[in-house]
mmCIF file of C-alpha atoms in Angstrom:
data_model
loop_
_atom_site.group_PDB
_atom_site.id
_atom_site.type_symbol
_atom_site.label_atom_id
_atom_site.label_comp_id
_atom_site.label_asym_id
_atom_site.label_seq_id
_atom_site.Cartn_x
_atom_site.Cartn_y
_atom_site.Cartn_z
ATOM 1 C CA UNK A 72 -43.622 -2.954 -12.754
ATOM 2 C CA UNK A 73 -42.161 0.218 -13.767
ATOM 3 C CA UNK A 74 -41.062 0.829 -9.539
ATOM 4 C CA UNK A 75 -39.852 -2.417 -9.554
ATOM 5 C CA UNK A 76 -37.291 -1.893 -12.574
ATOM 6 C CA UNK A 77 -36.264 1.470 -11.195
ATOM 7 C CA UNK A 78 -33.881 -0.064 -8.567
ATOM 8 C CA UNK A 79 -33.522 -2.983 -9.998
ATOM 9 C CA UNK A 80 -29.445 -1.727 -10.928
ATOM 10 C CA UNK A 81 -29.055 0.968 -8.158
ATOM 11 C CA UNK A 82 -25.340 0.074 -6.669
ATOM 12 C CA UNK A 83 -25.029 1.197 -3.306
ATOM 13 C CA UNK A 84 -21.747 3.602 -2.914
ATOM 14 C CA UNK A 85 -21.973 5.008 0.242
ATOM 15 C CA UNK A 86 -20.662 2.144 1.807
ATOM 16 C CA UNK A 87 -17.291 2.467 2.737
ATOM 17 C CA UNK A 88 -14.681 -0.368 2.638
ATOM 18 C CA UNK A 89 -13.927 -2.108 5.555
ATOM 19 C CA UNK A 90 -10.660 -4.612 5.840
ATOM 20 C CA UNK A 91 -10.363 -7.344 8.508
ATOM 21 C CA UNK A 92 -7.811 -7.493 10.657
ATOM 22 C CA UNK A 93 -6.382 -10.395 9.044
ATOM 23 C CA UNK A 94 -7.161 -8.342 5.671
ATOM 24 C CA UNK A 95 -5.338 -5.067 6.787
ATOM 25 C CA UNK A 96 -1.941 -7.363 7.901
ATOM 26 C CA UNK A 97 -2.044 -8.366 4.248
ATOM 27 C CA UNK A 98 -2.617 -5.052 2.668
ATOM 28 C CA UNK A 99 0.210 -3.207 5.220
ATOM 29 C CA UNK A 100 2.931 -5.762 4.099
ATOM 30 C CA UNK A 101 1.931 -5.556 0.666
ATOM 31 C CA UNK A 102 1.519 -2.084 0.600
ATOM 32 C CA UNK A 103 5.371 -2.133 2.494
ATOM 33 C CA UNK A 104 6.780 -4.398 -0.137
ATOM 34 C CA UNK A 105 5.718 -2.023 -3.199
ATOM 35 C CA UNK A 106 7.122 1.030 -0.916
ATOM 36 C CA UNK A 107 10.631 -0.905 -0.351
ATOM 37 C CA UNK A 108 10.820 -1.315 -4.020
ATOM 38 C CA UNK A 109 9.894 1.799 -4.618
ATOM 39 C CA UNK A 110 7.269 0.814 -6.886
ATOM 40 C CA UNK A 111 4.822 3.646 -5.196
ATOM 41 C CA UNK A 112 3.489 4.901 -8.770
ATOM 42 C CA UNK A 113 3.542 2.199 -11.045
ATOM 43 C CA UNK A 114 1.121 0.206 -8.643
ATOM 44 C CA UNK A 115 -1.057 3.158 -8.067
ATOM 45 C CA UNK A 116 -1.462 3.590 -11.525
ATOM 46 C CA UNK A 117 -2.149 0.077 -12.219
ATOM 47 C CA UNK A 118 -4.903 0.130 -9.085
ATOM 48 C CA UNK A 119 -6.418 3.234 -10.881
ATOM 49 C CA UNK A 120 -6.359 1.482 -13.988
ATOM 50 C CA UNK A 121 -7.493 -1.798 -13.214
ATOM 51 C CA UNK A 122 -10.678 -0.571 -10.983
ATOM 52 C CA UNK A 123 -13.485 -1.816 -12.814
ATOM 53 C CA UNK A 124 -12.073 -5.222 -12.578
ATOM 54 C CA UNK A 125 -11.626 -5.196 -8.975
ATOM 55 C CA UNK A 126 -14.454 -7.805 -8.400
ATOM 56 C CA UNK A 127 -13.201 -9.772 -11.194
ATOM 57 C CA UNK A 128 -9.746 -9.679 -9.941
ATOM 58 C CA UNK A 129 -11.031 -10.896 -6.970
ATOM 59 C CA UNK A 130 -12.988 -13.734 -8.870
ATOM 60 C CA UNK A 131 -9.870 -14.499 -10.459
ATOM 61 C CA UNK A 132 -8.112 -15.162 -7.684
ATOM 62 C CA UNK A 133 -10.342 -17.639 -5.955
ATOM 63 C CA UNK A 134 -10.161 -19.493 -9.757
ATOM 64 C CA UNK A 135 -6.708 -19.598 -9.557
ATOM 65 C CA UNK A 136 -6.182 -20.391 -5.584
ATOM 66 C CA UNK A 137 -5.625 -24.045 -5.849
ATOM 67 C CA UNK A 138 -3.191 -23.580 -8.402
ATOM 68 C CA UNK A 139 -1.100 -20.689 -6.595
ATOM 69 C CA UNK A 140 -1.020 -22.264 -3.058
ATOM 70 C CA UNK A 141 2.117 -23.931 -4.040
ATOM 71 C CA UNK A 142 3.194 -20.541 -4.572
ATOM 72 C CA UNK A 143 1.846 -18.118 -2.469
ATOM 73 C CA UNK A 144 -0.295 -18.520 1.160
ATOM 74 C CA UNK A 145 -3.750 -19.743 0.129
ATOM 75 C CA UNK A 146 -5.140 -18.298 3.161
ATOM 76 C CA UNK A 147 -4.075 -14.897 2.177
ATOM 77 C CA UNK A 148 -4.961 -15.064 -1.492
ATOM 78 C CA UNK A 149 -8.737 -15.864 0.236
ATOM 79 C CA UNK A 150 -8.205 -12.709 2.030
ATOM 80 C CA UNK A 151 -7.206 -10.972 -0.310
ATOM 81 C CA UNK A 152 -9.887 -11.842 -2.806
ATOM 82 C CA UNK A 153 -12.551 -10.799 0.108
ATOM 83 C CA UNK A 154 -10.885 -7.547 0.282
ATOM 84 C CA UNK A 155 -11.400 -7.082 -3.197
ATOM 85 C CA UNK A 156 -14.826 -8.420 -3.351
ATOM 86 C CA UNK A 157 -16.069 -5.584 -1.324
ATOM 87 C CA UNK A 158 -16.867 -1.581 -3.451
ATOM 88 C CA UNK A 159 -14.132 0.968 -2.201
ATOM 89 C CA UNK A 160 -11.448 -1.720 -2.363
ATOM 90 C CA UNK A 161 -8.777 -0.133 -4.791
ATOM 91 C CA UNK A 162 -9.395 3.193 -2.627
ATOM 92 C CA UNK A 163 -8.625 1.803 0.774
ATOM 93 C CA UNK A 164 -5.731 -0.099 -1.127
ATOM 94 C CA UNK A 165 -4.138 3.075 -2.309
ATOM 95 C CA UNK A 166 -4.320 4.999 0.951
ATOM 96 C CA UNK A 167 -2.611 2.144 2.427
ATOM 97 C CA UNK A 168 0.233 2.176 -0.277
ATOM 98 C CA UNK A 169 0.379 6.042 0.003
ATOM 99 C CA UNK A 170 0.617 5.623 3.732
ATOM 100 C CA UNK A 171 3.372 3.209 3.793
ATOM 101 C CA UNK A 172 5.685 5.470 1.237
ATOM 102 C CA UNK A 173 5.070 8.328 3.213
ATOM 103 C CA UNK A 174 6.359 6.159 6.402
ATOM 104 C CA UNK A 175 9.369 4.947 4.147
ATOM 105 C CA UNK A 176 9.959 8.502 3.226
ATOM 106 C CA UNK A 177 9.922 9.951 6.434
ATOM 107 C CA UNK A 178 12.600 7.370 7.632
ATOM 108 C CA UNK A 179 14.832 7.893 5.010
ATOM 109 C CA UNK A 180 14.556 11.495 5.832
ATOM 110 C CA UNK A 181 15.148 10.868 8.990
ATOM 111 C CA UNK A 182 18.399 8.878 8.979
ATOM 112 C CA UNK A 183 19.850 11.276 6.098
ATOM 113 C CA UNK A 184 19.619 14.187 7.883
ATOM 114 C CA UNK A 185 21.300 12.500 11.523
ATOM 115 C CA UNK A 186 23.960 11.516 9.170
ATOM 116 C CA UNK A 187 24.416 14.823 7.461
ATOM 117 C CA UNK A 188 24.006 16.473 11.153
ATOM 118 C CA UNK A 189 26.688 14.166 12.331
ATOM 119 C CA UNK A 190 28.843 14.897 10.078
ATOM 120 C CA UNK A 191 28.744 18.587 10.349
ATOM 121 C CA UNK A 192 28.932 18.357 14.225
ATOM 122 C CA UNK A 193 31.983 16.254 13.418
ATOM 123 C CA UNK A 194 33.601 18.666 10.568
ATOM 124 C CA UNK A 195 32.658 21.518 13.609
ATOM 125 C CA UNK A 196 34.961 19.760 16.098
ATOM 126 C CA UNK A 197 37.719 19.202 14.337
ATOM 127 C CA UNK A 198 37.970 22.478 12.852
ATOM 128 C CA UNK A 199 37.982 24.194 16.577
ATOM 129 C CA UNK A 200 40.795 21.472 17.709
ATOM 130 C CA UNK A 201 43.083 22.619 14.954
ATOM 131 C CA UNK A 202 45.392 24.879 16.472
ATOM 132 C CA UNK A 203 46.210 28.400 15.407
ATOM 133 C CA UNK A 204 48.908 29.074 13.532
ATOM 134 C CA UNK A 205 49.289 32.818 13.999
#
């Protein structure tokens, strides 16, 4: 009896979290939405926070599907409640989220600097089409 009871809560953690394909659409355009809006830290603090009640998030959700499909996709809240279903959820999640701020960042980078670069190739020309006054 005693063997019996000595697994009887063991929770598996070295499974890692996989996302359908379906699943990881979902996640990338959520996980672009919150970088557009530059939300990046409020939802990873919230994810962080709310990690113990990932599987009753998820739970949740499927409650509450019938009413939100006349808000939201009810084929993506089932998704998305699978995804959370599943241990290593909220960590995927955030990598994701991290991932698509870093892509946002690196654009905005990007176009900043060709438009300060453009403008100092610009400020360049005219100053050596000036003429001399000397």
């Amino acid at each position: 009896m005693r063997e019996f009871l000595r697994n009887a809560f063991a929770v598996n953690d070295q499974t890692p979290c996989v996302a359908s394909e379906e699943q990881r659409e979902l996640l990338e355009r959520l996980a672009d939405e919150i970088a557009r809006r530059r939300m990046t830290g409020p939802a990873l603090a919230f994810l962080e926070m709310s990690r113990p009640l990932n599987s009753l998030g998820a739970s949740a959700i499927h409650f509450f599907t019938p009413i939100a499909s006349s808000l939201a996709n009810p084929v993506a809240l089932k998704h998305f409640a699978e995804f959370l279903d599943q241990r290593g959820s909220v960590d995927l999640l955030c990598n994701i989220i991290e991932a698509a701020q870093t892509r946002r960042d690196t654009a905005i980078n990007t176009v900043i600097n060709t438009a300060i670069n453009t403008a100092l190739d610009s400020t360049q020309d005219a100053s050596n089409k000036t003429p001399d006054k000397g």
